[in-house]
Short mmCIF file of C-alpha atoms in Angstrom, two decimals:
data_model
loop_
_atom_site.label_atom_id
_atom_site.label_comp_id
_atom_site.label_asym_id
_atom_site.label_seq_id
_atom_site.Cartn_x
_atom_site.Cartn_y
_atom_site.Cartn_z
CA MET A 1 -4.12 -27.22 -17.22
CA GLU A 2 -7.25 -25.37 -17.93
CA LYS A 3 -7.23 -22.95 -20.86
CA ILE A 4 -9.41 -20.06 -21.44
CA ALA A 5 -9.66 -18.17 -24.83
CA SER A 6 -13.12 -16.41 -24.52
CA MET A 7 -13.60 -13.10 -23.07
CA LYS A 8 -17.05 -14.08 -22.51
CA ASN A 9 -16.12 -16.79 -20.18
CA GLN A 10 -17.68 -16.46 -16.72
CA LYS A 11 -14.33 -16.73 -14.96
CA VAL A 12 -12.78 -13.78 -16.99
CA LYS A 13 -15.93 -11.51 -15.97
CA GLN A 14 -15.20 -12.21 -12.39
CA TRP A 15 -11.51 -11.43 -12.78
CA LYS A 16 -12.50 -8.32 -14.53
CA LYS A 17 -14.37 -7.10 -11.26
CA LEU A 18 -11.32 -7.15 -9.48
CA GLN A 19 -10.24 -3.99 -11.28
CA THR A 20 -12.85 -1.96 -9.05
CA THR A 21 -12.85 -1.42 -5.26
CA LYS A 22 -16.39 -2.80 -5.01
CA GLY A 23 -15.18 -5.88 -6.99
CA ARG A 24 -12.40 -6.49 -4.54
CA LYS A 25 -14.25 -6.14 -1.50
CA GLU A 26 -17.01 -8.43 -2.85
CA ALA A 27 -14.30 -10.97 -3.60
CA GLY A 28 -12.05 -10.47 -0.83
CA ALA A 29 -9.16 -10.64 -3.33
CA TYR A 30 -7.25 -8.52 -5.86
CA LEU A 31 -5.24 -8.45 -9.06
CA ILE A 32 -1.48 -8.47 -9.20
CA GLU A 33 0.46 -7.99 -12.40
CA GLY A 34 4.02 -9.13 -13.37
CA THR A 35 6.87 -11.44 -12.29
CA HIS A 36 8.21 -9.35 -9.60
CA LEU A 37 4.82 -8.87 -7.63
CA LEU A 38 4.03 -12.42 -8.08
CA LYS A 39 7.59 -13.46 -6.77
CA GLU A 40 7.04 -11.35 -3.75
CA ALA A 41 3.73 -12.87 -2.92
CA ILE A 42 5.13 -16.25 -3.31
CA LYS A 43 8.00 -15.45 -0.91
CA ALA A 44 5.64 -13.96 1.37
CA ASN A 45 3.65 -17.00 1.20
CA ALA A 46 0.39 -14.81 0.38
CA SER A 47 -2.69 -16.81 -0.43
CA ILE A 48 -2.61 -16.81 -4.45
CA GLN A 49 -5.89 -18.01 -5.71
CA GLU A 50 -4.98 -18.63 -9.38
CA VAL A 51 -2.14 -17.52 -11.62
CA LEU A 52 -3.14 -16.59 -15.28
CA MET A 53 -0.68 -16.52 -17.86
CA THR A 54 -0.23 -16.56 -21.75
CA GLU A 55 0.94 -19.57 -23.35
CA ALA A 56 4.15 -17.70 -24.73
CA PHE A 57 4.90 -16.64 -20.96
CA HIS A 58 4.29 -20.31 -19.85
CA GLN A 59 6.71 -21.68 -22.30
CA GLN A 60 9.62 -19.62 -20.82
CA SER A 61 8.60 -19.23 -17.27
CA ASP A 62 10.73 -20.27 -14.25
CA LEU A 63 8.50 -19.12 -11.63
CA PRO A 64 8.54 -21.36 -8.42
CA LEU A 65 4.66 -21.93 -8.62
CA GLY A 66 4.58 -25.38 -6.94
CA GLU A 67 1.03 -26.81 -7.12
CA ARG A 68 -0.70 -23.66 -7.42
CA ASP A 69 -3.67 -23.23 -9.96
CA ILE A 70 -2.06 -22.14 -13.39
CA ILE A 71 -4.81 -21.08 -16.10
CA ILE A 72 -3.35 -20.30 -19.49
CA VAL A 73 -5.42 -17.40 -21.03
CA SER A 74 -5.38 -15.69 -24.43
CA GLN A 75 -3.22 -12.66 -25.08
CA GLU A 76 -6.86 -10.62 -25.35
CA ILE A 77 -7.75 -11.73 -21.88
CA LEU A 78 -4.35 -11.16 -20.32
CA ALA A 79 -4.14 -7.62 -21.99
CA SER A 80 -7.69 -6.82 -20.62
CA LEU A 81 -6.80 -7.64 -16.96
CA ALA A 82 -3.33 -6.03 -16.89
CA GLN A 83 -2.89 -2.28 -16.22
CA THR A 84 0.39 -1.63 -17.98
CA GLU A 85 0.81 -0.69 -21.61
CA THR A 86 3.14 -3.72 -22.10
CA PRO A 87 2.29 -6.61 -19.90
CA GLN A 88 4.52 -9.25 -19.12
CA GLY A 89 2.15 -12.06 -19.50
CA VAL A 90 0.94 -13.10 -16.25
CA VAL A 91 -1.43 -11.85 -13.78
CA ALA A 92 -2.51 -13.60 -10.37
CA ILE A 93 -5.58 -13.22 -7.79
CA VAL A 94 -4.46 -12.87 -4.40
CA GLN A 95 -6.77 -13.15 -1.38
CA PHE A 96 -6.82 -10.34 1.07
CA PRO A 97 -4.88 -10.92 4.16
CA GLU A 98 -6.94 -12.33 7.19
CA ALA A 99 -4.87 -11.06 9.94
CA ALA A 100 -6.58 -8.07 12.17
CA PRO A 101 -4.10 -5.30 13.08
CA ILE A 102 -1.98 -6.11 15.94
CA LEU A 103 -0.46 -3.22 18.10
CA ASP A 104 2.16 -3.92 20.72
CA TYR A 105 2.29 -0.16 21.30
CA LYS A 106 5.78 0.23 20.36
CA GLY A 107 7.70 0.24 17.15
CA LYS A 108 7.19 3.01 14.49
CA TYR A 109 3.97 3.58 12.55
CA ILE A 110 2.84 5.92 10.00
CA LEU A 111 -0.87 6.96 9.39
CA LEU A 112 -2.21 8.51 6.18
CA ASP A 113 -5.13 10.85 6.67
CA GLN A 114 -6.96 11.22 3.27
CA VAL A 115 -3.91 10.66 1.27
CA GLN A 116 -5.61 10.07 -2.28
CA ASP A 117 -2.94 10.01 -4.93
CA PRO A 118 -1.84 6.25 -5.63
CA GLY A 119 1.62 7.00 -6.31
CA ASN A 120 2.03 8.90 -3.25
CA VAL A 121 0.63 6.37 -1.08
CA GLY A 122 2.25 3.31 -2.67
CA THR A 123 5.69 5.39 -2.45
CA ILE A 124 5.25 6.07 1.27
CA ILE A 125 4.43 2.38 1.99
CA ARG A 126 7.65 1.45 0.12
CA THR A 127 9.56 3.79 2.08
CA ALA A 128 8.40 2.84 5.50
CA ASP A 129 9.15 -0.75 4.47
CA ALA A 130 12.71 0.27 3.67
CA ALA A 131 13.14 2.34 6.92
CA GLY A 132 12.05 -0.53 8.81
CA TYR A 133 8.75 0.63 10.32
CA SER A 134 6.18 -1.53 12.05
CA GLY A 135 3.18 -0.85 9.99
CA VAL A 136 1.14 1.75 8.00
CA PHE A 137 -2.69 2.69 8.96
CA LEU A 138 -4.77 4.29 5.96
CA GLY A 139 -7.52 6.60 7.29
CA GLU A 140 -10.87 7.51 5.91
CA GLY A 141 -10.41 9.11 2.38
CA SER A 142 -7.41 7.51 1.56
CA VAL A 143 -6.88 5.48 -1.60
CA ASP A 144 -7.71 1.72 -1.81
CA LEU A 145 -4.55 -0.03 -0.99
CA TYR A 146 -5.15 -2.56 -3.87
CA ASN A 147 -5.65 0.04 -6.57
CA ASP A 148 -3.35 -1.08 -9.36
CA LYS A 149 -1.21 2.00 -9.24
CA VAL A 150 -0.72 1.77 -5.54
CA LEU A 151 0.35 -2.03 -5.96
CA ARG A 152 2.87 -0.98 -8.70
CA SER A 153 4.30 2.09 -6.50
CA MET A 154 4.66 -0.38 -3.43
CA GLN A 155 6.48 -3.01 -5.20
CA GLY A 156 5.43 -5.68 -3.04
CA SER A 157 6.10 -3.84 0.29
CA HIS A 158 2.48 -4.37 1.46
CA PHE A 159 3.86 -8.25 1.65
CA HIS A 160 6.55 -7.05 4.15
CA LEU A 161 4.95 -4.99 6.79
CA PRO A 162 1.17 -4.73 7.84
CA VAL A 163 -1.21 -2.18 6.09
CA HIS A 164 -4.43 -1.55 7.64
CA ARG A 165 -7.47 0.71 7.15
CA ALA A 166 -8.34 2.63 10.49
CA ALA A 167 -10.47 5.35 12.01
CA LEU A 168 -7.61 7.62 12.79
CA GLN A 169 -9.84 9.58 15.33
CA GLU A 170 -9.92 6.38 17.34
CA LEU A 171 -6.79 4.83 16.70
CA ILE A 172 -4.60 7.98 17.74
CA PRO A 173 -5.95 8.39 21.33
CA GLU A 174 -5.57 4.61 21.75
CA MET A 175 -1.64 4.86 20.79
CA LYS A 176 -1.47 7.90 22.72
CA SER A 177 -2.82 6.28 25.93
CA LYS A 178 -0.17 3.48 25.70
CA GLY A 179 2.39 6.30 25.58
CA MET A 180 3.21 6.33 21.94
CA PRO A 181 4.20 9.78 20.61
CA VAL A 182 2.24 11.11 17.86
CA TYR A 183 3.37 13.85 15.39
CA GLY A 184 1.42 15.40 12.94
CA THR A 185 2.72 17.55 10.09
CA GLU A 186 1.65 21.17 9.24
CA LEU A 187 2.95 24.56 8.68
CA ASN A 188 1.86 26.95 11.58
CA GLU A 189 3.72 28.91 14.41
CA ALA A 190 2.80 26.06 16.99
CA ALA A 191 4.63 23.25 14.80
CA VAL A 192 8.41 22.78 15.66
CA ASP A 193 11.04 21.91 13.21
CA TYR A 194 11.27 18.01 12.96
CA ARG A 195 14.99 18.14 13.36
CA THR A 196 14.72 19.18 16.94
CA LEU A 197 13.56 15.95 17.75
CA PRO A 198 15.85 12.77 18.26
CA PRO A 199 15.77 9.40 16.71
CA THR A 200 13.44 7.16 18.66
CA ASP A 201 12.35 3.37 18.93
CA THR A 202 8.69 4.65 19.19
CA VAL A 203 6.92 7.07 16.88
CA VAL A 204 3.85 7.52 15.36
CA LEU A 205 3.72 10.03 12.09
CA VAL A 206 0.71 11.33 10.68
CA MET A 207 0.85 12.57 6.92
CA GLY A 208 -2.05 14.36 5.29
CA ASN A 209 -4.05 15.11 2.08
CA GLU A 210 -2.09 16.31 -1.03
CA GLY A 211 -3.76 19.69 -1.20
CA ASN A 212 -5.25 20.17 2.48
CA GLY A 213 -2.70 18.54 4.61
CA VAL A 214 -3.80 16.74 7.74
CA SER A 215 -7.27 17.59 8.74
CA GLU A 216 -7.98 19.83 11.85
CA LYS A 217 -9.72 17.18 13.57
CA ILE A 218 -6.77 14.88 13.53
CA LEU A 219 -4.14 17.55 14.26
CA ALA A 220 -6.09 18.31 17.36
CA LEU A 221 -5.28 14.74 18.67
CA THR A 222 -1.64 14.67 18.22
CA ASP A 223 1.11 15.44 20.78
CA GLN A 224 2.92 17.77 18.51
CA ASN A 225 2.98 18.75 15.13
CA LEU A 226 6.04 18.98 13.02
CA TYR A 227 7.32 20.91 10.03
CA ILE A 228 10.15 20.61 7.31
CA PRO A 229 11.88 23.79 6.54
CA ILE A 230 11.51 25.33 3.19
CA PHE A 231 14.87 26.76 2.06
CA GLY A 232 13.84 27.79 -1.53
CA GLU A 233 10.93 29.09 -3.29
CA ALA A 234 8.76 26.03 -3.21
CA GLU A 235 5.46 26.55 -1.47
CA SER A 236 5.60 22.93 -0.07
CA LEU A 237 6.94 19.42 -0.57
CA ASN A 238 5.49 16.55 -2.13
CA VAL A 239 3.62 14.24 0.69
CA ALA A 240 5.45 11.14 -0.38
CA VAL A 241 8.85 13.21 -0.03
CA ALA A 242 8.08 14.81 2.95
CA ALA A 243 7.20 11.28 4.46
CA GLY A 244 10.27 10.00 3.41
CA ILE A 245 12.45 12.68 5.23
CA LEU A 246 10.36 12.24 8.50
CA LEU A 247 10.53 8.45 8.32
CA TYR A 248 14.35 8.18 8.08
CA HIS A 249 14.93 11.05 10.66
CA PHE A 250 13.16 8.87 13.43
CA VAL A 251 15.37 5.68 12.53
CA GLY A 252 18.03 5.46 15.22
#
């Protein structure tokens, strides 16, 4: 079993690059941290390149790693790769999934237009997973799916349902042409109360940027735009909370 103790090791330098969007794209891989995400990756048969753990973690670990490559690293190296204040002692390198988006033009999807907060994106994906949706598409301007905060918020949900990047201006007309109803979200007189629409087996929801909402160019492509009534004095709802309300509303 390989052991690495020096921060100057070439492998450590390569792993550190995975903490950036550019580095992840170049390597075609990303970092996951902690036992929960690693177990989810194993359960989903994700392509795990390497598992890095401290000696102390290895001695007490019961992770079902099989024949996967395990590298023992120093506490210093592990801490430099981890993004939490108190790391559990294990991180892993996972390859990007190879599968291209597959649309059968039915099912339920949520599209994110320039949603930039990692916690919001991760929470929306996790909620879509819980509500049994078919997939999530991240539009231009949305945060990187493999950002460490997104990964922690998703809690492994990206292993359960497809999440892809897409140009929403191209994707929405394609979905509409196949009979999929596409609903944007905005507050104006032309929008309708989401509660007036029934649950359905096929739906596409579009959620927008935290500060500006769904962009005008995307709203112009939808079949109908929805709003969630505000009964108190709050100006608006957090985008992840709003998404949760709408995601579950359409579940029949």
